[in-house]
Tab-separated table of C-alpha atoms and ligand atoms in Angstrom:
chain	number	residue	atom	x	y	z
A	12	MET	CA	-0.091	0.122	0.178
A	13	THR	CA	1.533	4.139	-1.223
A	14	ALA	CA	0.913	6.364	0.941
A	15	GLN	CA	-1.670	7.521	-1.424
A	16	ASP	CA	-4.043	4.813	-1.317
A	17	PRO	CA	-7.644	5.741	0.004
A	18	ALA	CA	-7.697	1.975	1.970
A	19	ALA	CA	-3.999	3.418	3.909
A	20	ALA	CA	-6.266	6.131	4.729
A	21	GLY	CA	-9.025	4.540	6.678
A	22	HIS	CA	-11.278	6.362	3.973
A	23	VAL	CA	-14.186	3.567	2.764
A	24	GLN	CA	-16.508	5.043	0.053
A	25	LYS	CA	-19.345	2.502	1.086
A	26	GLY	CA	-21.613	0.806	-1.901
A	27	LEU	CA	-19.356	3.645	-4.241
A	28	GLU	CA	-21.359	6.861	-3.493
A	29	GLY	CA	-20.401	9.530	-4.817
A	30	VAL	CA	-17.018	7.642	-6.546
A	31	VAL	CA	-16.445	8.971	-9.825
A	32	VAL	CA	-14.925	5.886	-12.210
A	33	SER	CA	-15.225	6.915	-15.656
A	34	GLU	CA	-16.250	9.495	-18.303
A	35	THR	CA	-19.087	8.783	-20.709
A	36	GLN	CA	-19.871	10.057	-23.834
A	37	LEU	CA	-23.484	8.086	-23.348
A	38	SER	CA	-26.005	9.847	-20.620
A	39	ASP	CA	-25.827	12.293	-17.632
A	40	VAL	CA	-27.659	11.365	-14.589
A	41	ASP	CA	-27.810	14.840	-13.268
A	42	GLY	CA	-29.421	14.250	-9.715
A	43	ALA	CA	-29.172	17.369	-8.137
A	44	ARG	CA	-31.478	19.105	-11.875
A	45	CYS	CA	-32.855	15.625	-12.117
A	46	GLN	CA	-32.527	15.154	-15.500
A	47	LEU	CA	-31.561	12.900	-17.200
A	48	ILE	CA	-29.592	13.268	-20.957
A	49	TYR	CA	-28.771	10.883	-23.809
A	50	ARG	CA	-25.874	12.013	-25.760
A	51	GLY	CA	-27.303	15.723	-25.055
A	52	TYR	CA	-30.927	15.080	-25.636
A	53	GLU	CA	-33.181	15.688	-22.830
A	54	ILE	CA	-35.001	12.212	-22.187
A	55	GLY	CA	-38.580	14.702	-23.302
A	56	GLU	CA	-36.713	15.601	-26.085
A	57	LEU	CA	-36.444	12.249	-27.753
A	58	VAL	CA	-39.286	10.385	-25.258
A	59	GLY	CA	-43.036	10.286	-27.712
A	60	LYS	CA	-40.429	11.251	-30.542
A	61	ALA	CA	-38.039	8.752	-31.621
A	62	ALA	CA	-38.748	5.157	-31.653
A	63	TYR	CA	-36.195	2.791	-29.643
A	64	GLU	CA	-34.229	2.546	-33.086
A	65	GLU	CA	-33.278	5.590	-33.327
A	66	VAL	CA	-32.840	5.509	-29.357
A	67	SER	CA	-30.305	2.324	-30.243
A	68	PHE	CA	-28.571	3.726	-32.925
A	69	LEU	CA	-27.680	7.646	-31.968
A	70	LEU	CA	-26.645	5.486	-28.161
A	71	LEU	CA	-24.406	2.930	-30.370
A	72	ASN	CA	-23.309	5.206	-33.149
A	73	GLY	CA	-23.712	9.153	-31.287
A	74	HIS	CA	-25.452	10.421	-33.428
A	75	LEU	CA	-29.328	10.881	-34.274
A	76	PRO	CA	-29.503	9.001	-36.993
A	77	SER	CA	-30.386	9.717	-41.082
A	78	ARG	CA	-33.033	7.972	-43.201
A	79	THR	CA	-30.952	6.217	-44.559
A	80	GLU	CA	-29.185	4.938	-41.533
A	81	LEU	CA	-32.288	4.518	-39.648
A	82	ALA	CA	-33.552	2.515	-42.559
A	83	ASP	CA	-30.671	0.639	-42.476
A	84	TRP	CA	-30.187	-0.109	-39.258
A	85	THR	CA	-33.678	-1.328	-38.907
A	86	GLU	CA	-33.231	-3.765	-40.961
A	87	GLN	CA	-30.518	-4.578	-39.559
A	88	LEU	CA	-32.266	-5.642	-36.298
A	89	VAL	CA	-35.307	-6.302	-38.330
A	90	THR	CA	-33.331	-10.123	-39.919
A	91	ARG	CA	-31.641	-10.683	-36.845
A	92	ARG	CA	-34.660	-10.784	-34.328
A	93	ALA	CA	-35.001	-14.292	-35.511
A	94	LEU	CA	-33.316	-17.299	-33.231
A	95	SER	CA	-31.046	-20.670	-34.718
A	96	PRO	CA	-33.012	-23.756	-34.491
A	97	ASP	CA	-30.341	-24.724	-31.296
A	98	ILE	CA	-31.163	-22.362	-29.727
A	99	ILE	CA	-35.186	-22.322	-29.755
A	100	GLN	CA	-34.170	-26.194	-28.869
A	101	LEU	CA	-32.416	-25.891	-25.999
A	102	MET	CA	-34.229	-23.257	-24.346
A	103	GLU	CA	-36.960	-25.820	-24.776
A	104	GLN	CA	-35.435	-28.004	-22.689
A	105	LEU	CA	-34.835	-25.379	-19.724
A	106	PRO	CA	-36.213	-25.275	-16.944
A	107	PHE	CA	-38.640	-22.304	-16.580
A	108	GLY	CA	-37.936	-20.456	-13.518
A	109	ASN	CA	-36.872	-17.377	-13.251
A	110	PRO	CA	-37.405	-14.974	-15.794
A	111	MET	CA	-34.091	-13.014	-15.570
A	112	ALA	CA	-32.129	-16.287	-14.740
A	113	TYR	CA	-33.542	-17.761	-17.737
A	114	LEU	CA	-32.632	-15.028	-20.397
A	115	ARG	CA	-28.927	-14.216	-18.104
A	116	SER	CA	-28.708	-18.555	-19.196
A	117	VAL	CA	-29.815	-18.665	-22.622
A	118	ILE	CA	-28.152	-15.376	-23.224
A	119	SER	CA	-24.767	-16.818	-21.826
A	120	ILE	CA	-25.282	-20.222	-23.731
A	121	MET	CA	-25.153	-17.889	-26.727
A	122	GLY	CA	-22.428	-16.610	-26.298
A	123	LEU	CA	-20.529	-20.399	-25.971
A	124	ALA	CA	-21.768	-20.962	-29.232
A	125	ASP	CA	-20.669	-18.063	-30.999
A	126	SER	CA	-17.205	-18.865	-32.363
A	127	CYS	CA	-16.242	-15.605	-32.230
A	128	ALA	CA	-16.953	-13.984	-29.132
A	129	GLU	CA	-13.339	-13.614	-28.463
A	130	ASP	CA	-13.115	-11.378	-30.739
A	131	LEU	CA	-13.122	-7.631	-28.973
A	132	SER	CA	-12.725	-5.220	-31.897
A	133	PRO	CA	-14.916	-2.855	-32.673
A	134	GLN	CA	-16.609	-4.278	-35.013
A	135	ALA	CA	-17.474	-7.885	-34.305
A	136	LEU	CA	-19.386	-5.948	-30.627
A	137	ARG	CA	-20.988	-3.559	-32.603
A	138	GLU	CA	-22.159	-6.809	-34.213
A	139	ARG	CA	-23.630	-8.657	-31.090
A	140	ALA	CA	-24.524	-5.617	-30.009
A	141	LEU	CA	-27.241	-5.154	-32.406
A	142	ASP	CA	-27.652	-9.238	-32.783
A	143	LEU	CA	-28.158	-8.798	-29.065
A	144	ILE	CA	-30.713	-5.665	-28.841
A	145	ALA	CA	-32.698	-7.056	-31.415
A	146	LYS	CA	-33.209	-10.779	-29.995
A	147	THR	CA	-33.060	-10.061	-27.124
A	148	PRO	CA	-37.399	-9.338	-27.350
A	149	THR	CA	-37.967	-12.722	-28.548
A	150	LEU	CA	-35.713	-14.735	-26.716
A	151	ILE	CA	-37.975	-13.385	-23.724
A	152	THR	CA	-41.198	-13.806	-25.503
A	153	LEU	CA	-40.168	-16.994	-26.788
A	154	PHE	CA	-39.874	-17.761	-23.291
A	155	ASP	CA	-43.366	-16.813	-21.959
A	156	ARG	CA	-44.563	-18.986	-25.072
A	157	LEU	CA	-42.742	-22.331	-24.472
A	158	ARG	CA	-43.548	-22.172	-20.405
A	159	HIS	CA	-47.684	-21.907	-21.207
A	160	LYS	CA	-47.383	-24.771	-24.069
A	161	ARG	CA	-48.086	-21.998	-26.867
A	162	SER	CA	-46.749	-22.462	-29.790
A	163	MET	CA	-43.822	-20.172	-30.481
A	164	LEU	CA	-44.042	-17.158	-32.998
A	165	GLY	CA	-42.412	-15.908	-35.474
A	166	PRO	CA	-40.799	-12.065	-35.645
A	167	ARG	CA	-42.899	-9.696	-37.730
A	168	PRO	CA	-40.220	-7.553	-40.198
A	169	ASP	CA	-43.580	-5.289	-40.853
A	170	LEU	CA	-43.607	-3.708	-36.841
A	171	GLY	CA	-41.452	-2.262	-34.696
A	172	HIS	CA	-38.853	-2.794	-31.677
A	173	ALA	CA	-42.510	-2.760	-29.646
A	174	ALA	CA	-44.915	-3.095	-31.855
A	175	ASN	CA	-43.169	-7.206	-33.058
A	176	PHE	CA	-42.305	-7.605	-29.291
A	177	LEU	CA	-46.327	-6.937	-28.187
A	178	PHE	CA	-47.358	-9.408	-31.150
A	179	MET	CA	-44.579	-11.975	-30.995
A	180	LEU	CA	-45.792	-11.803	-26.359
A	181	HIS	CA	-50.290	-12.176	-27.301
A	182	GLY	CA	-50.327	-13.045	-30.880
A	183	GLU	CA	-52.009	-10.318	-31.961
A	184	GLU	CA	-51.194	-7.524	-33.676
A	185	PRO	CA	-51.450	-4.228	-30.931
A	186	ASP	CA	-52.872	-1.284	-31.069
A	187	PRO	CA	-50.547	1.291	-32.991
A	188	GLU	CA	-50.767	3.370	-28.985
A	189	PHE	CA	-50.480	0.230	-27.310
A	190	ALA	CA	-46.987	-0.255	-29.172
A	191	LYS	CA	-46.334	3.558	-28.771
A	192	ALA	CA	-46.075	2.935	-25.123
A	193	LEU	CA	-44.129	0.322	-25.249
A	194	ASP	CA	-41.684	2.025	-26.885
A	195	ALA	CA	-41.760	4.415	-24.693
A	196	TYR	CA	-40.651	2.895	-22.373
A	197	PHE	CA	-38.116	0.845	-23.929
A	198	VAL	CA	-36.473	4.094	-24.778
A	199	LEU	CA	-36.747	5.781	-21.900
A	200	LEU	CA	-35.477	2.465	-20.003
A	201	ALA	CA	-32.412	3.167	-22.601
A	202	GLU	CA	-29.647	4.090	-21.043
A	203	HIS	CA	-28.792	5.613	-17.237
A	204	GLY	CA	-24.884	5.997	-16.653
A	205	PHE	CA	-23.266	4.088	-14.090
A	206	ASN	CA	-25.977	2.599	-12.731
A	207	ALA	CA	-25.559	-1.374	-10.463
A	208	SER	CA	-26.100	-4.313	-14.406
A	209	THR	CA	-24.756	-1.225	-16.519
A	210	PHE	CA	-21.034	-1.270	-13.728
A	211	ALA	CA	-21.070	-4.955	-13.517
A	212	ALA	CA	-21.156	-5.388	-17.285
A	213	ARG	CA	-18.550	-2.747	-18.007
A	214	THR	CA	-16.256	-3.985	-15.017
A	215	ALA	CA	-16.338	-7.305	-17.007
A	216	VAL	CA	-15.256	-6.735	-19.979
A	217	ALA	CA	-12.523	-4.333	-18.691
A	218	THR	CA	-11.005	-7.516	-17.643
A	219	GLN	CA	-11.120	-8.319	-21.502
A	220	SER	CA	-13.525	-10.881	-21.201
A	221	ASP	CA	-15.694	-11.242	-24.038
A	222	PHE	CA	-19.098	-9.280	-24.767
A	223	TYR	CA	-21.192	-11.628	-23.921
A	224	SER	CA	-20.000	-11.708	-19.916
A	225	GLY	CA	-20.163	-7.761	-19.906
A	226	ILE	CA	-23.957	-9.091	-20.835
A	227	THR	CA	-24.255	-11.617	-18.240
A	228	ALA	CA	-22.692	-10.072	-15.897
A	229	ALA	CA	-25.445	-6.949	-16.328
A	230	LEU	CA	-28.910	-8.826	-16.233
A	231	GLY	CA	-27.650	-11.202	-12.421
A	232	THR	CA	-27.543	-7.498	-11.614
A	233	LEU	CA	-30.325	-6.098	-12.436
A	234	LYS	CA	-32.460	-9.404	-11.552
A	235	GLY	CA	-31.852	-7.981	-7.305
A	236	PRO	CA	-34.860	-5.598	-5.954
A	237	LEU	CA	-33.119	-3.337	-5.646
A	238	HIS	CA	-32.142	-2.490	-8.485
A	239	GLY	CA	-34.376	-3.999	-11.729
A	240	ALA	CA	-36.512	-6.163	-9.673
A	241	ALA	CA	-37.757	-3.262	-8.408
A	242	ASN	CA	-40.991	-2.891	-11.123
A	243	THR	CA	-41.810	-6.333	-10.493
A	244	LYS	CA	-41.508	-5.988	-6.486
A	245	ALA	CA	-43.817	-2.341	-7.095
A	246	MET	CA	-46.430	-3.525	-9.065
A	247	GLU	CA	-47.122	-6.924	-6.349
A	248	MET	CA	-47.354	-4.346	-3.528
A	249	LEU	CA	-50.348	-2.413	-5.948
A	250	MET	CA	-52.658	-5.420	-5.517
A	251	GLU	CA	-51.422	-6.237	-2.526
A	252	ILE	CA	-52.654	-3.137	-1.289
A	253	GLY	CA	-56.006	-4.099	-3.702
A	254	SER	CA	-57.830	-0.805	-4.026
A	255	PRO	CA	-57.749	3.608	-3.358
A	256	ASP	CA	-59.338	3.312	-0.179
A	257	GLN	CA	-56.323	0.937	1.359
A	258	VAL	CA	-53.340	2.754	0.301
A	259	GLU	CA	-53.131	4.238	3.497
A	260	PRO	CA	-53.620	1.792	5.760
A	261	TYR	CA	-51.013	0.158	3.822
A	262	VAL	CA	-48.729	3.258	4.065
A	263	GLN	CA	-49.094	2.908	7.948
A	264	LYS	CA	-48.219	-0.381	8.023
A	265	THR	CA	-45.108	-0.915	5.966
A	266	LEU	CA	-44.224	2.043	7.971
A	267	SER	CA	-44.200	-0.256	11.281
A	268	ASP	CA	-42.613	-2.752	9.825
A	269	HIS	CA	-39.455	-0.735	8.389
A	270	LYS	CA	-39.818	-2.620	5.143
A	271	ARG	CA	-39.233	0.045	1.475
A	272	PHE	CA	-41.585	1.240	-0.014
A	273	MET	CA	-40.788	0.102	-3.576
A	274	GLY	CA	-40.026	1.841	-6.804
A	275	PHE	CA	-39.584	5.152	-4.302
A	276	GLY	CA	-36.320	6.646	-3.719
A	277	HIS	CA	-32.742	7.162	-5.753
A	278	ARG	CA	-28.717	6.610	-5.596
A	279	VAL	CA	-27.955	9.666	-7.213
A	280	TYR	CA	-31.896	11.396	-7.923
A	281	LYS	CA	-32.318	14.327	-5.340
A	282	GLY	CA	-35.762	14.857	-6.556
A	283	GLU	CA	-38.479	13.241	-8.644
A	284	ASP	CA	-36.280	10.489	-11.037
A	285	PRO	CA	-37.400	12.258	-15.040
A	286	ARG	CA	-38.074	8.964	-16.163
A	287	ALA	CA	-41.438	9.218	-13.776
A	288	LYS	CA	-43.936	11.189	-14.856
A	289	HIS	CA	-43.329	10.174	-18.756
A	290	LEU	CA	-44.397	6.784	-17.637
A	291	LYS	CA	-47.106	8.741	-15.612
A	292	HIS	CA	-49.202	9.793	-18.360
A	293	PHE	CA	-48.125	6.942	-20.641
A	294	SER	CA	-50.008	4.519	-17.941
A	295	HIS	CA	-53.105	6.981	-17.120
A	296	GLN	CA	-53.448	7.152	-20.834
A	297	MET	CA	-53.219	2.822	-21.325
A	298	GLY	CA	-55.066	3.109	-17.565
A	299	ALA	CA	-57.755	5.244	-19.840
A	300	ALA	CA	-57.562	2.600	-22.954
A	301	ARG	CA	-58.385	-0.516	-20.731
A	302	GLY	CA	-60.838	1.088	-18.666
A	303	GLU	CA	-59.290	0.297	-15.474
A	304	LEU	CA	-58.099	3.011	-14.179
A	305	GLN	CA	-57.802	1.952	-10.757
A	306	TRP	CA	-53.588	0.626	-11.184
A	307	PHE	CA	-53.572	4.377	-11.852
A	308	GLU	CA	-55.619	5.287	-8.588
A	309	ILE	CA	-53.630	3.141	-6.709
A	310	SER	CA	-50.673	4.434	-7.996
A	311	GLU	CA	-51.126	7.927	-7.827
A	312	ARG	CA	-52.162	7.761	-3.244
A	313	LEU	CA	-49.511	6.098	-3.068
A	314	GLN	CA	-46.632	8.348	-4.967
A	315	ASP	CA	-48.905	11.083	-2.236
A	316	ALA	CA	-48.821	9.648	1.024
A	317	VAL	CA	-45.999	8.264	0.414
A	318	TRP	CA	-44.591	11.946	0.030
A	319	GLN	CA	-46.275	12.613	2.906
A	320	ALA	CA	-45.201	9.606	4.915
A	321	LYS	CA	-41.342	9.572	4.509
A	322	LYS	CA	-40.391	12.746	1.818
A	323	LEU	CA	-39.477	10.031	-0.168
A	324	TYR	CA	-39.255	10.558	-4.533
A	325	ILE	CA	-40.735	7.903	-6.747
A	326	ASN	CA	-38.387	6.608	-9.646
A	327	VAL	CA	-38.976	5.061	-12.736
A	328	ASP	CA	-39.882	1.564	-11.180
A	329	PHE	CA	-43.330	2.853	-9.536
A	330	TYR	CA	-45.348	3.639	-12.921
A	331	SER	CA	-43.094	0.879	-15.467
A	332	ALA	CA	-45.431	-1.706	-13.159
A	333	SER	CA	-48.900	0.029	-13.622
A	334	LEU	CA	-47.872	0.950	-17.862
A	335	LEU	CA	-46.166	-2.781	-17.861
A	336	TYR	CA	-49.429	-4.229	-16.271
A	337	TYR	CA	-51.609	-2.412	-18.511
A	338	LEU	CA	-50.268	-3.228	-21.592
A	339	ARG	CA	-50.526	-6.729	-20.153
A	340	ILE	CA	-47.479	-8.278	-19.752
A	341	PRO	CA	-47.094	-11.528	-17.048
A	342	VAL	CA	-45.428	-8.818	-13.501
A	343	ASP	CA	-42.371	-11.836	-13.273
A	344	LEU	CA	-41.667	-10.750	-17.054
A	345	PHE	CA	-41.760	-6.618	-15.931
A	346	THR	CA	-37.745	-7.456	-15.055
A	347	PRO	CA	-36.831	-9.124	-18.416
A	348	MET	CA	-38.495	-6.008	-19.911
A	349	PHE	CA	-35.992	-3.507	-18.039
A	350	ALA	CA	-33.179	-6.231	-19.058
A	351	CYS	CA	-34.859	-5.838	-22.768
A	352	ALA	CA	-34.673	-1.389	-22.547
A	353	ARG	CA	-31.536	-1.780	-21.515
A	354	THR	CA	-29.030	-4.013	-23.452
A	355	ALA	CA	-28.547	-1.139	-25.933
A	356	GLY	CA	-27.547	1.818	-22.765
A	357	TRP	CA	-24.643	-2.562	-21.470
A	358	ALA	CA	-24.283	-2.320	-25.510
A	359	ALA	CA	-23.036	0.699	-25.974
A	360	HIS	CA	-21.296	1.321	-22.498
A	361	ILE	CA	-18.850	-2.201	-23.286
A	362	LEU	CA	-18.289	-0.149	-26.658
A	363	GLU	CA	-17.379	3.121	-24.912
A	364	GLN	CA	-15.678	0.614	-22.697
A	365	LEU	CA	-12.959	-1.235	-24.127
A	366	GLY	CA	-13.040	1.966	-26.962
A	367	ASP	CA	-10.325	3.276	-23.833
A	368	ASN	CA	-10.214	0.383	-21.428
A	369	ARG	CA	-8.921	0.242	-18.135
A	370	LEU	CA	-8.655	-3.325	-15.821
A	371	ILE	CA	-11.681	-1.144	-13.120
A	372	ARG	CA	-10.071	-3.050	-9.588
A	373	PRO	CA	-10.765	-1.140	-6.787
A	374	LEU	CA	-9.852	-1.057	-3.237
A	375	ALA	CA	-11.186	-2.314	0.234
A	376	LEU	CA	-10.047	-1.097	4.076
A	377	TYR	CA	-9.758	-4.962	5.882
A	378	VAL	CA	-11.163	-5.074	8.795
A	379	GLY	CA	-10.465	-8.615	10.058
A	380	PRO	CA	-8.002	-9.855	12.716
A	381	ARG	CA	-3.678	-10.027	11.403
A	382	ASP	CA	-0.626	-11.889	12.747
A	383	LEU	CA	-2.867	-15.766	13.669
A	384	LYS	CA	-0.089	-18.635	13.982
A	385	PHE	CA	-1.597	-21.534	12.188
A	386	ALA	CA	-2.683	-24.398	14.408
A	387	PRO	CA	-2.813	-28.167	13.546
A	388	LEU	CA	-6.470	-29.964	12.413
A	389	ASP	CA	-5.369	-32.207	15.652
A	390	GLN	CA	-4.992	-29.327	17.623
A	391	ARG	CA	-9.231	-27.658	16.666
A	392	SER	CA	-11.309	-28.100	19.162
A	393	ALA	CA	-13.644	-31.003	18.083
B	423	CMC	N1	-38.866	2.891	1.463
B	423	CMC	C1	-38.747	3.681	2.353
B	423	CMC	N2	-37.267	4.288	2.540
B	423	CMC	C2	-36.187	4.366	2.132
B	423	CMC	C3	-36.583	3.681	0.478
B	423	CMC	C4	-37.605	3.504	0.372
B	423	CMC	N3	-38.346	2.986	-0.855
B	423	CMC	N4	-35.252	4.335	-0.394
B	423	CMC	C5	-34.568	5.180	0.975
B	423	CMC	N5	-35.435	5.340	1.494
B	423	CMC	C6	-34.548	5.166	3.097
B	423	CMC	C7	-33.612	3.672	3.927
B	423	CMC	O1	-34.802	3.949	5.118
B	423	CMC	C8	-32.667	5.155	5.148
B	423	CMC	O2	-33.038	5.283	6.155
B	423	CMC	P1	-32.605	6.029	7.540
B	423	CMC	O3	-31.172	6.963	6.529
B	423	CMC	O4	-33.394	5.974	8.153
B	423	CMC	O5	-32.726	4.371	7.466
B	423	CMC	C9	-32.636	6.263	3.615
B	423	CMC	O6	-34.583	6.340	3.194
B	423	CMC	C10	-31.812	5.611	2.251
B	423	CMC	O7	-31.900	4.917	2.101
B	423	CMC	P2	-30.525	4.198	1.496
B	423	CMC	O8	-31.261	2.669	1.956
B	423	CMC	O9	-28.983	4.239	2.508
B	423	CMC	O10	-29.860	4.645	0.236
B	423	CMC	P3	-29.674	3.782	-1.188
B	423	CMC	O11	-29.068	5.115	-2.033
B	423	CMC	O12	-28.647	3.168	-0.459
B	423	CMC	O13	-30.890	3.395	-1.154
B	423	CMC	C11	-32.518	2.783	-3.647
B	423	CMC	C12	-31.748	3.420	-3.092
B	423	CMC	C13	-32.513	2.358	-5.089
B	423	CMC	C14	-32.291	1.783	-3.212
B	423	CMC	C15	-33.307	2.635	-2.397
B	423	CMC	O14	-33.984	4.093	-1.995
B	423	CMC	C16	-34.173	1.220	-2.652
B	423	CMC	O15	-34.138	0.884	-1.813
B	423	CMC	N6	-35.804	1.915	-3.375
B	423	CMC	C17	-36.412	1.163	-2.645
B	423	CMC	C18	-36.088	-0.346	-3.731
B	423	CMC	C19	-36.601	0.473	-5.705
B	423	CMC	O16	-36.979	0.973	-5.954
B	423	CMC	N7	-35.143	0.310	-6.248
B	423	CMC	C20	-35.101	1.410	-7.912
B	423	CMC	C21	-33.961	1.784	-8.512
B	423	CMC	S1	-34.445	2.979	-9.191
B	423	CMC	C22	-34.271	2.191	-10.781
B	423	CMC	C23	-33.129	1.156	-10.270
B	423	CMC	O17	-32.218	1.540	-11.057
B	423	CMC	O18	-32.899	-0.230	-11.283
């Protein structure tokens, strides 16, 4: 240890809170202003205007596509949507357990089957990025159809990324308003700075491991309820509450049990998550379209009650829950939906990390004992 080591000085930044570990050109998560910027565009500038195809191009290429570039990018995504027969056969054999564990496992095996997986050239990484952005919706929807013993549906090349997702899940072409709402969800969740899963992806590839290892590290990290699974937990909370008049008792009980309100709080944003108001808008719109506003109403009342009781702001996962529910996404697929959106961000970060790589290797302050003497086994207690 050198005199400059923070660990030697006894300085520990638990959870890496407030630590800046790298520069990025991908997004700015501005906690003080409560702003989210993708490559220079404030998120409100993109949502409802740019489709996920455009935003994934923006993240991976640094600028909004021209018409020709967008047509080419879209075509490349569309032609990569289908899965190989080998992967489909494998998917039929795997246990239909936790959907995130399933997705993580299949993508890991896709890496195993990719003979060029070790190629870390920018071109090879971009190919894999396109491939996974295109295929993740197919993987998620096929998982759902297989576990319910429904017939497999091939992707529809005439439909956009979001509309095709809903088609492959439900087997019918979605109402354009529903596809638009899902598209907005994908755009809003596409990228978010050095969140835990993105950091995991960057850490994995910074060892010069492969693209798939980066994505599977990210998937395993997103799976936890303090990160991506908060959307599923938020919907379970709304269902447990059941009706708007049960919000107050629920809040009181959660407070007295010292439990957390899922979809509330944020490590970086000091006020409301800038994505939340857009998701709230789409949740309201979809709830009205379904004639089922109670989930929106419970959410709105809970938002107010938790603010009154604990001064906690909502985060991205709060209105994602009711929105995805209105889109008839099964509740245990909410976290895979998050992954589906975030694949573009993870891929762009993997490219950025490897474009100017340095091994990520923080320090720890050792607080255990020292100078212990080895005792042979026969001198230790039974
Ligand atoms: N419900 C109740 N209390 C909370 C919550 C919550 N959702 N969030 C924070 N607090 C309290 C916490 O109890 C603590 O109070 P005290 O200092 O009295 O012990 C204080 O606020 C600070 O909390 P923290 O856990 O130290 O803050 P953090 O920055 O480590 O946690 C968080 C951020 C997102 C993990 C946390 O707010 C949380 O657990 N939220 C619920 C899960 C959730 O919605 N996760 C999604 C995060 S956003 C999307 C994503 O990145 O995936």
